[in-house]
Amino acid sequence: MEYVSGYTCTICNKKFEKNYQHLVCDECHDIGILDVNYDYQSMKKEINKEYFKNNHNYSMFRYHKLMTIKNQNFNKMLKVGWTPLYKSYNLSKKLDIDNLYFKDEGLNPTASLKDRASAVAVLKAIEEGKDTICCSSTGNAASSLAGNAAKMGIKSVIFVPKRAPLGKLSQLVIYGSKVFKVDGDYKKTYEISKEAINKYKFYNRNAAINPHLVEGKKTVIYEVMEQLNFESLDYVFVSVGDGCTIGSVYKGLYDLFKLDLIKKIPKIVGVQSSGCSPFYNAWLNSEPLKETEENTIADSIAVGIPRNPVKGLNAVLKTGGYYMTVTDDEILDAMSILGENEGLFGEPAGVTALSGLLKAKKLNKITKTDKIAIIVTGNGLKDPKSIESKVSKIHKIKNDIKELQKHIKNNEVKK
């Protein structure tokens, strides 16, 4: 917290002191999402490349001085962060892109990027003396909260929509969370979580409302840039639901730029499913976000009413990037392409960003010399049902080598 200088409302631009106790603007209320401000000039005196060379905490908490958390309890937490950044050799060759990288967030403790936000939520709850944390979620935020809360001995109350995948619900049960499946979509789920938080005074882990969680999520791009030795990128592709992750990526890049750790901020490309694309529609038509349907296989980004519209749009607008949409079929294809070429298994929402890159390449928006990072936000094992159609195509044979030879001869199995 030492370098936090205050907060700014993203709607009315009202300023607040660093000791401000509320999560949203006192005038704009729930739509008045706050942005955290830092004293970069003071921070620069300590935070530089040498600082990172001498920092041996290889988790997201190596960046705690660039966040809003106090320096305590890190050694008790699950090991969140410092996930691998893989350089592509196979897919990059097929796409004719010289420098393509995948950030594998599926290797976080509960298998998604959301662990970064939940870890911060748990620490902030402890700072405020809360014993219960609550959120609404399509799955990943819920499972990450349940796991991180359990590790620190804090109770979690979680509301999920009826479509939440079994893999993610299984995590909630195993982590001991109190789970309520709401008969409705994410909008209804969010509304009841809000009422519960207000009534029972739970700590609010809903990422779009809580400005501290952006400060946790932004560490993913800190790691990407540090793992690239702070060398410049041209593009970062991000899957987008409520706008928190893409907003966090921009915030992290902005921090690094203000600290003179990177020379330029890359263009950010936000990718949504065509079945749920409020950000794309708003960007395309230069208009405020409007509610859309939540009709996509990528449940983790199926958010019809994003709660973080300003940060989600600014990430693209301020970097000269763009929004795009892909179909569910294109998302499923991207899952196979990533697995077959890079050995990475991403869930539908996790590979939506890659699906966007594949489409952008076909549209000649990407060149051979562009240096690109793609954030794979979650592991495919969290939603195995999404690939049932592919599993059903597995070859079935009798225990007979001749039958195998027949399959191979008919080119049903690649030699």
mmCIF file of C-alpha atoms in Angstrom:
data_model
loop_
_atom_site.group_PDB
_atom_site.id
_atom_site.type_symbol
_atom_site.label_atom_id
_atom_site.label_comp_id
_atom_site.label_asym_id
_atom_site.label_seq_id
_atom_site.Cartn_x
_atom_site.Cartn_y
_atom_site.Cartn_z
ATOM 1 C CA MET A 1 0.000 0.000 0.000
ATOM 2 C CA GLU A 2 2.950 2.359 0.452
ATOM 3 C CA TYR A 3 2.855 3.753 -3.095
ATOM 4 C CA VAL A 4 -0.934 4.086 -3.402
ATOM 5 C CA SER A 5 -1.818 7.765 -3.725
ATOM 6 C CA GLY A 6 -5.609 7.448 -3.917
ATOM 7 C CA TYR A 7 -8.508 6.445 -6.134
ATOM 8 C CA THR A 8 -10.400 7.941 -9.076
ATOM 9 C CA CYS A 9 -13.990 7.226 -10.088
ATOM 10 C CA THR A 10 -14.081 5.978 -13.683
ATOM 11 C CA ILE A 11 -17.453 7.689 -14.234
ATOM 12 C CA CYS A 12 -17.279 11.176 -12.668
ATOM 13 C CA ASN A 13 -13.484 11.362 -12.137
ATOM 14 C CA LYS A 14 -13.916 12.293 -8.474
ATOM 15 C CA LYS A 15 -10.703 11.774 -6.470
ATOM 16 C CA PHE A 16 -10.472 9.934 -3.151
ATOM 17 C CA GLU A 17 -7.689 9.681 -0.585
ATOM 18 C CA LYS A 18 -5.785 6.414 -0.122
ATOM 19 C CA ASN A 19 -7.616 5.705 3.162
ATOM 20 C CA TYR A 20 -11.025 5.774 1.424
ATOM 21 C CA GLN A 21 -12.908 2.766 2.810
ATOM 22 C CA HIS A 22 -15.564 2.124 0.144
ATOM 23 C CA LEU A 23 -15.195 0.019 -2.990
ATOM 24 C CA VAL A 24 -17.165 2.376 -5.261
ATOM 25 C CA CYS A 25 -17.678 6.120 -5.684
ATOM 26 C CA ASP A 26 -19.901 7.657 -2.992
ATOM 27 C CA GLU A 27 -21.726 9.702 -5.634
ATOM 28 C CA CYS A 28 -21.986 7.303 -8.592
ATOM 29 C CA HIS A 29 -22.533 4.261 -6.363
ATOM 30 C CA ASP A 30 -22.382 0.832 -8.076
ATOM 31 C CA ILE A 31 -21.545 2.188 -11.515
ATOM 32 C CA GLY A 32 -18.780 4.329 -10.032
ATOM 33 C CA ILE A 33 -15.979 1.777 -10.346
ATOM 34 C CA LEU A 34 -12.723 3.066 -8.874
ATOM 35 C CA ASP A 35 -9.256 3.051 -10.364
ATOM 36 C CA VAL A 36 -6.222 2.869 -8.097
ATOM 37 C CA ASN A 37 -3.654 5.676 -8.424
ATOM 38 C CA TYR A 38 0.047 5.315 -7.620
ATOM 39 C CA ASP A 39 2.914 7.666 -6.901
ATOM 40 C CA TYR A 40 5.092 6.499 -9.780
ATOM 41 C CA GLN A 41 7.850 9.006 -9.157
ATOM 42 C CA SER A 42 8.426 7.653 -5.669
ATOM 43 C CA MET A 43 7.968 4.074 -6.835
ATOM 44 C CA LYS A 44 10.630 4.497 -9.525
ATOM 45 C CA LYS A 45 13.266 5.051 -6.867
ATOM 46 C CA GLU A 46 12.824 1.453 -5.725
ATOM 47 C CA ILE A 47 11.130 -0.492 -8.528
ATOM 48 C CA ASN A 48 13.490 -1.072 -11.462
ATOM 49 C CA LYS A 49 15.057 -4.001 -13.311
ATOM 50 C CA GLU A 50 17.619 -4.468 -10.572
ATOM 51 C CA TYR A 51 14.815 -4.783 -8.026
ATOM 52 C CA PHE A 52 13.405 -7.759 -9.914
ATOM 53 C CA LYS A 53 16.801 -9.393 -10.375
ATOM 54 C CA ASN A 54 17.200 -9.498 -6.604
ATOM 55 C CA ASN A 55 13.633 -10.621 -5.918
ATOM 56 C CA HIS A 56 13.421 -14.368 -5.294
ATOM 57 C CA ASN A 57 9.708 -14.589 -4.550
ATOM 58 C CA TYR A 58 8.520 -16.345 -7.701
ATOM 59 C CA SER A 59 4.798 -15.828 -7.229
ATOM 60 C CA MET A 60 2.462 -12.925 -7.968
ATOM 61 C CA PHE A 61 3.547 -11.429 -4.651
ATOM 62 C CA ARG A 62 6.951 -10.486 -6.050
ATOM 63 C CA TYR A 63 4.954 -7.448 -7.234
ATOM 64 C CA HIS A 64 3.310 -6.605 -3.925
ATOM 65 C CA LYS A 65 4.879 -3.151 -3.839
ATOM 66 C CA LEU A 66 2.976 -2.341 -7.031
ATOM 67 C CA MET A 67 -0.324 -3.410 -5.469
ATOM 68 C CA THR A 68 -2.788 -2.343 -2.769
ATOM 69 C CA ILE A 69 -2.043 -5.119 -0.283
ATOM 70 C CA LYS A 70 0.002 -5.001 2.894
ATOM 71 C CA ASN A 71 3.231 -6.948 3.208
ATOM 72 C CA GLN A 72 1.911 -9.846 5.253
ATOM 73 C CA ASN A 73 0.630 -13.427 5.004
ATOM 74 C CA PHE A 74 2.262 -14.092 1.612
ATOM 75 C CA ASN A 75 4.095 -17.154 2.876
ATOM 76 C CA LYS A 76 0.806 -18.730 4.001
ATOM 77 C CA MET A 77 -0.954 -18.370 0.660
ATOM 78 C CA LEU A 78 -1.306 -20.808 -2.201
ATOM 79 C CA LYS A 79 1.416 -20.245 -4.797
ATOM 80 C CA VAL A 80 -0.377 -18.063 -7.314
ATOM 81 C CA GLY A 81 1.409 -16.700 -10.341
ATOM 82 C CA TRP A 82 4.756 -16.962 -12.078
ATOM 83 C CA THR A 83 3.089 -19.285 -14.561
ATOM 84 C CA PRO A 84 5.113 -20.231 -17.650
ATOM 85 C CA LEU A 85 5.309 -18.122 -20.785
ATOM 86 C CA TYR A 86 5.875 -20.489 -23.686
ATOM 87 C CA LYS A 87 7.359 -19.419 -26.987
ATOM 88 C CA SER A 88 5.520 -21.074 -29.859
ATOM 89 C CA TYR A 89 7.562 -23.065 -32.383
ATOM 90 C CA ASN A 90 4.895 -25.111 -34.125
ATOM 91 C CA LEU A 91 1.851 -22.877 -34.452
ATOM 92 C CA SER A 92 3.960 -19.792 -35.090
ATOM 93 C CA LYS A 93 5.500 -21.562 -38.078
ATOM 94 C CA LYS A 94 2.105 -22.513 -39.473
ATOM 95 C CA LEU A 95 0.814 -18.967 -39.016
ATOM 96 C CA ASP A 96 4.041 -17.416 -40.301
ATOM 97 C CA ILE A 97 4.517 -15.319 -37.167
ATOM 98 C CA ASP A 98 8.078 -15.025 -35.896
ATOM 99 C CA ASN A 99 7.375 -14.352 -32.232
ATOM 100 C CA LEU A 100 4.261 -15.826 -30.639
ATOM 101 C CA TYR A 101 3.953 -16.538 -26.906
ATOM 102 C CA PHE A 102 1.373 -18.279 -24.718
ATOM 103 C CA LYS A 103 0.918 -17.417 -21.052
ATOM 104 C CA ASP A 104 -0.472 -20.574 -19.425
ATOM 105 C CA GLU A 105 -2.682 -19.416 -16.544
ATOM 106 C CA GLY A 106 -4.153 -22.892 -16.223
ATOM 107 C CA LEU A 107 -1.192 -23.769 -13.999
ATOM 108 C CA ASN A 108 -2.379 -21.575 -11.145
ATOM 109 C CA PRO A 109 -3.578 -23.465 -8.020
ATOM 110 C CA THR A 110 -7.244 -23.680 -9.058
ATOM 111 C CA ALA A 111 -6.358 -23.684 -12.778
ATOM 112 C CA SER A 112 -7.256 -20.169 -13.903
ATOM 113 C CA LEU A 113 -6.090 -16.566 -13.958
ATOM 114 C CA LYS A 114 -8.847 -15.736 -11.451
ATOM 115 C CA ASP A 115 -6.570 -16.982 -8.654
ATOM 116 C CA ARG A 116 -4.722 -13.673 -8.929
ATOM 117 C CA ALA A 117 -7.838 -11.703 -8.036
ATOM 118 C CA SER A 118 -9.035 -14.118 -5.373
ATOM 119 C CA ALA A 119 -5.680 -14.157 -3.598
ATOM 120 C CA VAL A 120 -5.908 -10.392 -3.237
ATOM 121 C CA ALA A 121 -9.539 -10.618 -2.098
ATOM 122 C CA VAL A 122 -8.563 -13.043 0.669
ATOM 123 C CA LEU A 123 -5.729 -10.794 1.849
ATOM 124 C CA LYS A 124 -7.950 -7.697 1.846
ATOM 125 C CA ALA A 125 -10.641 -9.569 3.776
ATOM 126 C CA ILE A 126 -8.059 -10.520 6.393
ATOM 127 C CA GLU A 127 -6.866 -6.908 6.582
ATOM 128 C CA GLU A 128 -10.456 -5.807 7.272
ATOM 129 C CA GLY A 129 -11.133 -8.543 9.818
ATOM 130 C CA LYS A 130 -13.752 -10.323 7.724
ATOM 131 C CA ASP A 131 -14.295 -14.068 8.113
ATOM 132 C CA THR A 132 -16.498 -14.641 5.038
ATOM 133 C CA ILE A 133 -16.053 -13.694 1.380
ATOM 134 C CA CYS A 134 -18.791 -13.741 -1.232
ATOM 135 C CA CYS A 135 -19.068 -13.492 -5.019
ATOM 136 C CA SER A 136 -21.159 -14.363 -8.026
ATOM 137 C CA SER A 137 -19.422 -16.261 -10.775
ATOM 138 C CA THR A 138 -19.829 -18.342 -13.909
ATOM 139 C CA GLY A 139 -17.262 -20.686 -12.417
ATOM 140 C CA ASN A 140 -13.596 -19.653 -12.366
ATOM 141 C CA ALA A 141 -13.885 -16.740 -9.949
ATOM 142 C CA ALA A 142 -15.911 -19.009 -7.693
ATOM 143 C CA SER A 143 -13.480 -21.921 -7.690
ATOM 144 C CA SER A 144 -10.491 -19.629 -7.230
ATOM 145 C CA LEU A 145 -12.139 -17.871 -4.314
ATOM 146 C CA ALA A 146 -13.131 -21.145 -2.676
ATOM 147 C CA GLY A 147 -9.612 -22.570 -2.920
ATOM 148 C CA ASN A 148 -7.730 -19.483 -1.797
ATOM 149 C CA ALA A 149 -10.174 -18.826 1.036
ATOM 150 C CA ALA A 150 -9.916 -22.408 2.254
ATOM 151 C CA LYS A 151 -6.131 -22.162 2.388
ATOM 152 C CA MET A 152 -6.368 -19.142 4.691
ATOM 153 C CA GLY A 153 -9.194 -20.505 6.868
ATOM 154 C CA ILE A 154 -11.840 -18.095 5.599
ATOM 155 C CA LYS A 155 -15.411 -19.085 4.685
ATOM 156 C CA SER A 156 -16.731 -18.488 1.181
ATOM 157 C CA VAL A 157 -20.313 -18.038 -0.011
ATOM 158 C CA ILE A 158 -20.720 -18.342 -3.764
ATOM 159 C CA PHE A 159 -23.585 -17.883 -6.197
ATOM 160 C CA VAL A 160 -23.380 -19.506 -9.643
ATOM 161 C CA PRO A 161 -25.828 -19.512 -12.580
ATOM 162 C CA LYS A 162 -27.543 -22.758 -13.457
ATOM 163 C CA ARG A 163 -25.247 -23.296 -16.462
ATOM 164 C CA ALA A 164 -22.030 -23.481 -14.339
ATOM 165 C CA PRO A 165 -19.902 -26.455 -15.550
ATOM 166 C CA LEU A 166 -19.583 -29.570 -13.408
ATOM 167 C CA GLY A 167 -15.776 -29.310 -13.297
ATOM 168 C CA LYS A 168 -15.946 -25.936 -11.590
ATOM 169 C CA LEU A 169 -18.805 -26.910 -9.291
ATOM 170 C CA SER A 170 -16.747 -29.925 -8.219
ATOM 171 C CA GLN A 171 -13.947 -27.617 -7.103
ATOM 172 C CA LEU A 172 -16.364 -25.566 -4.997
ATOM 173 C CA VAL A 173 -17.641 -28.632 -3.200
ATOM 174 C CA ILE A 174 -14.161 -30.010 -2.527
ATOM 175 C CA TYR A 175 -12.945 -26.632 -1.215
ATOM 176 C CA GLY A 176 -15.860 -26.546 1.245
ATOM 177 C CA SER A 177 -17.609 -23.463 -0.079
ATOM 178 C CA LYS A 178 -21.272 -22.711 0.598
ATOM 179 C CA VAL A 179 -22.657 -22.804 -2.937
ATOM 180 C CA PHE A 180 -25.990 -21.587 -4.276
ATOM 181 C CA LYS A 181 -26.961 -22.384 -7.864
ATOM 182 C CA VAL A 182 -29.312 -19.644 -9.037
ATOM 183 C CA ASP A 183 -32.147 -20.486 -11.410
ATOM 184 C CA GLY A 184 -31.147 -17.882 -13.952
ATOM 185 C CA ASP A 185 -28.306 -16.269 -15.889
ATOM 186 C CA TYR A 186 -25.260 -14.378 -14.628
ATOM 187 C CA LYS A 187 -27.272 -11.152 -14.297
ATOM 188 C CA LYS A 188 -29.648 -12.714 -11.775
ATOM 189 C CA THR A 189 -26.761 -14.429 -10.029
ATOM 190 C CA TYR A 190 -24.923 -11.144 -9.602
ATOM 191 C CA GLU A 191 -28.024 -9.415 -8.230
ATOM 192 C CA ILE A 192 -28.595 -11.942 -5.448
ATOM 193 C CA SER A 193 -24.895 -11.964 -4.510
ATOM 194 C CA LYS A 194 -25.052 -8.182 -4.173
ATOM 195 C CA GLU A 195 -28.055 -8.441 -1.852
ATOM 196 C CA ALA A 196 -26.365 -11.129 0.231
ATOM 197 C CA ILE A 197 -23.157 -9.094 0.563
ATOM 198 C CA ASN A 198 -25.082 -6.033 1.723
ATOM 199 C CA LYS A 199 -27.285 -7.944 4.146
ATOM 200 C CA TYR A 200 -24.654 -10.139 5.785
ATOM 201 C CA LYS A 201 -21.643 -7.799 5.428
ATOM 202 C CA PHE A 202 -19.535 -10.355 3.582
ATOM 203 C CA TYR A 203 -16.309 -9.192 1.954
ATOM 204 C CA ASN A 204 -17.103 -8.441 -1.706
ATOM 205 C CA ARG A 205 -14.990 -10.441 -4.160
ATOM 206 C CA ASN A 206 -16.960 -9.392 -7.250
ATOM 207 C CA ALA A 207 -14.063 -8.250 -9.430
ATOM 208 C CA ALA A 208 -15.876 -5.557 -11.394
ATOM 209 C CA ILE A 209 -16.887 -3.768 -8.185
ATOM 210 C CA ASN A 210 -13.742 -4.290 -6.137
ATOM 211 C CA PRO A 211 -10.822 -2.151 -7.458
ATOM 212 C CA HIS A 212 -8.224 -4.145 -5.516
ATOM 213 C CA LEU A 213 -8.828 -7.244 -7.624
ATOM 214 C CA VAL A 214 -7.704 -5.509 -10.810
ATOM 215 C CA GLU A 215 -4.430 -4.925 -8.978
ATOM 216 C CA GLY A 216 -4.109 -8.676 -8.524
ATOM 217 C CA LYS A 217 -5.029 -9.587 -12.084
ATOM 218 C CA LYS A 218 -2.604 -7.097 -13.592
ATOM 219 C CA THR A 219 0.312 -9.186 -12.312
ATOM 220 C CA VAL A 220 -0.236 -11.566 -15.247
ATOM 221 C CA ILE A 221 1.104 -8.963 -17.683
ATOM 222 C CA TYR A 222 3.894 -7.957 -15.274
ATOM 223 C CA GLU A 223 5.064 -11.554 -15.534
ATOM 224 C CA VAL A 224 4.741 -11.692 -19.308
ATOM 225 C CA MET A 225 6.878 -8.585 -19.715
ATOM 226 C CA GLU A 226 9.442 -9.635 -17.119
ATOM 227 C CA GLN A 227 9.701 -13.094 -18.681
ATOM 228 C CA LEU A 228 10.439 -11.294 -21.967
ATOM 229 C CA ASN A 229 13.121 -9.236 -20.206
ATOM 230 C CA PHE A 230 10.853 -6.199 -20.578
ATOM 231 C CA GLU A 231 11.294 -6.229 -24.350
ATOM 232 C CA SER A 232 8.501 -4.676 -26.403
ATOM 233 C CA LEU A 233 5.401 -6.514 -27.598
ATOM 234 C CA ASP A 234 3.215 -5.439 -30.506
ATOM 235 C CA TYR A 235 -0.030 -7.144 -29.445
ATOM 236 C CA VAL A 236 -1.624 -8.815 -26.453
ATOM 237 C CA PHE A 237 -4.750 -10.886 -27.166
ATOM 238 C CA VAL A 238 -7.212 -11.266 -24.271
ATOM 239 C CA SER A 239 -10.523 -13.131 -23.883
ATOM 240 C CA VAL A 240 -13.173 -10.741 -22.551
ATOM 241 C CA GLY A 241 -16.221 -11.219 -20.325
ATOM 242 C CA ASP A 242 -16.897 -8.542 -17.710
ATOM 243 C CA GLY A 243 -13.927 -6.402 -18.759
ATOM 244 C CA CYS A 244 -11.863 -6.906 -15.612
ATOM 245 C CA THR A 245 -9.062 -8.998 -17.097
ATOM 246 C CA ILE A 246 -8.509 -6.837 -20.156
ATOM 247 C CA GLY A 247 -8.713 -3.731 -17.963
ATOM 248 C CA SER A 248 -6.131 -5.282 -15.665
ATOM 249 C CA VAL A 249 -3.786 -6.026 -18.556
ATOM 250 C CA TYR A 250 -3.899 -2.382 -19.591
ATOM 251 C CA LYS A 251 -3.364 -1.209 -16.007
ATOM 252 C CA GLY A 252 -0.304 -3.433 -15.640
ATOM 253 C CA LEU A 253 1.193 -2.238 -18.908
ATOM 254 C CA TYR A 254 0.496 1.372 -17.959
ATOM 255 C CA ASP A 255 2.290 0.842 -14.623
ATOM 256 C CA LEU A 256 5.353 -0.612 -16.341
ATOM 257 C CA PHE A 257 5.407 2.203 -18.879
ATOM 258 C CA LYS A 258 5.192 4.892 -16.171
ATOM 259 C CA LEU A 259 8.057 3.145 -14.365
ATOM 260 C CA ASP A 260 10.170 3.196 -17.556
ATOM 261 C CA LEU A 261 10.372 -0.595 -17.514
ATOM 262 C CA ILE A 262 8.885 -0.878 -21.008
ATOM 263 C CA LYS A 263 9.316 1.545 -23.897
ATOM 264 C CA LYS A 264 5.803 1.263 -25.319
ATOM 265 C CA ILE A 265 2.393 -0.139 -24.493
ATOM 266 C CA PRO A 266 1.369 -2.826 -27.002
ATOM 267 C CA LYS A 267 -1.989 -2.852 -28.719
ATOM 268 C CA ILE A 268 -4.565 -4.835 -26.781
ATOM 269 C CA VAL A 269 -7.079 -6.950 -28.705
ATOM 270 C CA GLY A 270 -10.215 -7.997 -26.846
ATOM 271 C CA VAL A 271 -11.944 -11.132 -28.112
ATOM 272 C CA GLN A 272 -15.536 -12.057 -27.308
ATOM 273 C CA SER A 273 -17.866 -14.830 -28.367
ATOM 274 C CA SER A 274 -20.366 -13.726 -31.005
ATOM 275 C CA GLY A 275 -23.033 -15.173 -28.716
ATOM 276 C CA CYS A 276 -22.196 -12.648 -25.964
ATOM 277 C CA SER A 277 -20.424 -9.554 -27.239
ATOM 278 C CA PRO A 278 -21.451 -6.333 -25.458
ATOM 279 C CA PHE A 279 -17.925 -4.869 -25.567
ATOM 280 C CA TYR A 280 -17.515 -5.600 -29.263
ATOM 281 C CA ASN A 281 -20.892 -4.011 -30.047
ATOM 282 C CA ALA A 282 -20.092 -0.909 -28.009
ATOM 283 C CA TRP A 283 -16.643 -0.559 -29.594
ATOM 284 C CA LEU A 284 -17.928 -1.153 -33.118
ATOM 285 C CA ASN A 285 -20.755 1.368 -32.821
ATOM 286 C CA SER A 286 -18.974 3.879 -30.547
ATOM 287 C CA GLU A 287 -21.819 3.731 -28.054
ATOM 288 C CA PRO A 288 -22.346 2.789 -24.383
ATOM 289 C CA LEU A 289 -22.538 -0.881 -23.511
ATOM 290 C CA LYS A 290 -25.929 -2.512 -23.899
ATOM 291 C CA GLU A 291 -27.131 -5.777 -22.428
ATOM 292 C CA THR A 292 -26.758 -8.802 -24.707
ATOM 293 C CA GLU A 293 -27.651 -12.475 -24.548
ATOM 294 C CA GLU A 294 -25.329 -14.925 -22.790
ATOM 295 C CA ASN A 295 -25.362 -17.554 -25.501
ATOM 296 C CA THR A 296 -21.928 -19.150 -25.749
ATOM 297 C CA ILE A 297 -20.058 -22.307 -24.860
ATOM 298 C CA ALA A 298 -17.376 -20.103 -23.258
ATOM 299 C CA ASP A 299 -19.164 -19.789 -19.926
ATOM 300 C CA SER A 300 -16.378 -17.885 -18.182
ATOM 301 C CA ILE A 301 -16.836 -14.917 -20.523
ATOM 302 C CA ALA A 302 -20.615 -15.151 -20.877
ATOM 303 C CA VAL A 303 -21.419 -11.828 -19.216
ATOM 304 C CA GLY A 304 -24.347 -10.012 -20.816
ATOM 305 C CA ILE A 305 -24.029 -6.935 -18.604
ATOM 306 C CA PRO A 306 -20.341 -6.229 -17.923
ATOM 307 C CA ARG A 307 -19.828 -4.356 -14.651
ATOM 308 C CA ASN A 308 -16.522 -2.808 -15.702
ATOM 309 C CA PRO A 309 -17.363 -1.026 -18.990
ATOM 310 C CA VAL A 310 -14.957 1.905 -18.765
ATOM 311 C CA LYS A 311 -11.837 -0.108 -17.968
ATOM 312 C CA GLY A 312 -12.784 -2.773 -20.493
ATOM 313 C CA LEU A 313 -13.195 -0.277 -23.333
ATOM 314 C CA ASN A 314 -10.248 1.929 -22.377
ATOM 315 C CA ALA A 315 -7.862 -1.019 -22.614
ATOM 316 C CA VAL A 316 -8.530 -1.162 -26.343
ATOM 317 C CA LEU A 317 -9.152 2.513 -27.076
ATOM 318 C CA LYS A 318 -6.066 3.820 -25.272
ATOM 319 C CA THR A 319 -3.708 1.337 -26.934
ATOM 320 C CA GLY A 320 -4.974 1.560 -30.500
ATOM 321 C CA GLY A 321 -6.214 -2.010 -30.347
ATOM 322 C CA TYR A 322 -9.594 -3.390 -31.291
ATOM 323 C CA TYR A 323 -12.398 -5.750 -30.327
ATOM 324 C CA MET A 324 -13.471 -8.742 -32.361
ATOM 325 C CA THR A 325 -15.815 -11.712 -32.078
ATOM 326 C CA VAL A 326 -15.481 -15.404 -32.845
ATOM 327 C CA THR A 327 -18.070 -18.170 -33.040
ATOM 328 C CA ASP A 328 -18.326 -21.110 -30.675
ATOM 329 C CA ASP A 329 -17.170 -23.403 -33.482
ATOM 330 C CA GLU A 330 -14.077 -21.230 -33.947
ATOM 331 C CA ILE A 331 -13.440 -21.409 -30.205
ATOM 332 C CA LEU A 332 -13.670 -25.218 -30.227
ATOM 333 C CA ASP A 333 -11.308 -25.332 -33.197
ATOM 334 C CA ALA A 334 -8.853 -23.149 -31.285
ATOM 335 C CA MET A 335 -8.908 -25.618 -28.374
ATOM 336 C CA SER A 336 -7.754 -28.394 -30.724
ATOM 337 C CA ILE A 337 -5.240 -26.186 -32.509
ATOM 338 C CA LEU A 338 -3.635 -25.121 -29.237
ATOM 339 C CA GLY A 339 -3.500 -28.683 -27.950
ATOM 340 C CA GLU A 340 -2.199 -30.286 -31.123
ATOM 341 C CA ASN A 341 0.447 -27.647 -31.792
ATOM 342 C CA GLU A 342 1.550 -26.469 -28.358
ATOM 343 C CA GLY A 343 0.556 -29.186 -25.902
ATOM 344 C CA LEU A 344 -1.641 -26.775 -23.942
ATOM 345 C CA PHE A 345 -5.232 -27.537 -22.932
ATOM 346 C CA GLY A 346 -7.333 -24.421 -22.553
ATOM 347 C CA GLU A 347 -11.007 -24.191 -21.668
ATOM 348 C CA PRO A 348 -13.307 -22.431 -24.188
ATOM 349 C CA ALA A 349 -12.945 -19.007 -22.581
ATOM 350 C CA GLY A 350 -9.239 -19.657 -22.140
ATOM 351 C CA VAL A 351 -8.625 -20.078 -25.871
ATOM 352 C CA THR A 352 -11.010 -17.417 -27.149
ATOM 353 C CA ALA A 353 -8.061 -15.031 -27.408
ATOM 354 C CA LEU A 354 -6.218 -17.514 -29.637
ATOM 355 C CA SER A 355 -9.341 -17.897 -31.748
ATOM 356 C CA GLY A 356 -9.223 -14.134 -32.222
ATOM 357 C CA LEU A 357 -5.603 -14.265 -33.355
ATOM 358 C CA LEU A 358 -6.383 -17.001 -35.892
ATOM 359 C CA LYS A 359 -9.175 -14.855 -37.303
ATOM 360 C CA ALA A 360 -7.070 -11.693 -37.250
ATOM 361 C CA LYS A 361 -4.340 -13.486 -39.213
ATOM 362 C CA LYS A 362 -6.850 -14.540 -41.885
ATOM 363 C CA LEU A 363 -8.012 -10.917 -42.114
ATOM 364 C CA ASN A 364 -4.385 -9.766 -42.566
ATOM 365 C CA LYS A 365 -4.457 -7.734 -39.369
ATOM 366 C CA ILE A 366 -1.282 -9.465 -38.162
ATOM 367 C CA THR A 367 2.100 -9.522 -39.901
ATOM 368 C CA LYS A 368 5.010 -11.939 -39.792
ATOM 369 C CA THR A 369 7.174 -9.615 -37.690
ATOM 370 C CA ASP A 370 4.552 -8.796 -35.036
ATOM 371 C CA LYS A 371 5.499 -9.921 -31.540
ATOM 372 C CA ILE A 372 2.391 -11.295 -29.850
ATOM 373 C CA ALA A 373 1.390 -12.642 -26.434
ATOM 374 C CA ILE A 374 -1.792 -14.612 -25.868
ATOM 375 C CA ILE A 375 -3.144 -15.142 -22.367
ATOM 376 C CA VAL A 376 -4.689 -18.604 -21.950
ATOM 377 C CA THR A 377 -6.873 -17.846 -18.953
ATOM 378 C CA GLY A 378 -7.993 -21.296 -17.802
ATOM 379 C CA ASN A 379 -7.363 -25.039 -18.069
ATOM 380 C CA GLY A 380 -9.562 -27.219 -20.281
ATOM 381 C CA LEU A 381 -10.146 -29.801 -17.555
ATOM 382 C CA LYS A 382 -12.425 -27.294 -15.858
ATOM 383 C CA ASP A 383 -15.008 -27.806 -18.606
ATOM 384 C CA PRO A 384 -14.519 -31.221 -20.297
ATOM 385 C CA LYS A 385 -18.161 -31.324 -21.399
ATOM 386 C CA SER A 386 -17.377 -28.664 -24.010
ATOM 387 C CA ILE A 387 -15.383 -31.180 -26.060
ATOM 388 C CA GLU A 388 -17.732 -34.162 -25.789
ATOM 389 C CA SER A 389 -18.278 -34.085 -29.546
ATOM 390 C CA LYS A 390 -14.536 -34.496 -30.151
ATOM 391 C CA VAL A 391 -14.187 -37.295 -27.599
ATOM 392 C CA SER A 392 -16.995 -39.206 -29.331
ATOM 393 C CA LYS A 393 -14.805 -39.454 -32.454
ATOM 394 C CA ILE A 394 -12.217 -41.656 -30.732
ATOM 395 C CA HIS A 395 -11.554 -44.822 -32.756
ATOM 396 C CA LYS A 396 -13.202 -47.919 -31.312
ATOM 397 C CA ILE A 397 -11.680 -51.265 -32.232
ATOM 398 C CA LYS A 398 -11.642 -54.849 -31.001
ATOM 399 C CA ASN A 399 -8.564 -56.380 -29.428
ATOM 400 C CA ASP A 400 -7.294 -57.410 -32.853
ATOM 401 C CA ILE A 401 -4.188 -56.135 -34.660
ATOM 402 C CA LYS A 402 -5.773 -56.879 -38.043
ATOM 403 C CA GLU A 403 -8.610 -54.509 -37.306
ATOM 404 C CA LEU A 404 -6.085 -51.845 -36.360
ATOM 405 C CA GLN A 405 -4.289 -52.421 -39.660
ATOM 406 C CA LYS A 406 -7.586 -52.010 -41.480
ATOM 407 C CA HIS A 407 -8.163 -48.614 -39.806
ATOM 408 C CA ILE A 408 -4.663 -47.470 -40.711
ATOM 409 C CA LYS A 409 -5.004 -48.696 -44.312
ATOM 410 C CA ASN A 410 -8.242 -46.743 -44.661
ATOM 411 C CA ASN A 411 -6.422 -43.627 -43.432
ATOM 412 C CA GLU A 412 -8.638 -43.433 -40.358
ATOM 413 C CA VAL A 413 -5.489 -43.267 -38.235
ATOM 414 C CA LYS A 414 -2.537 -41.096 -39.197
ATOM 415 C CA LYS A 415 0.646 -43.068 -39.773
#
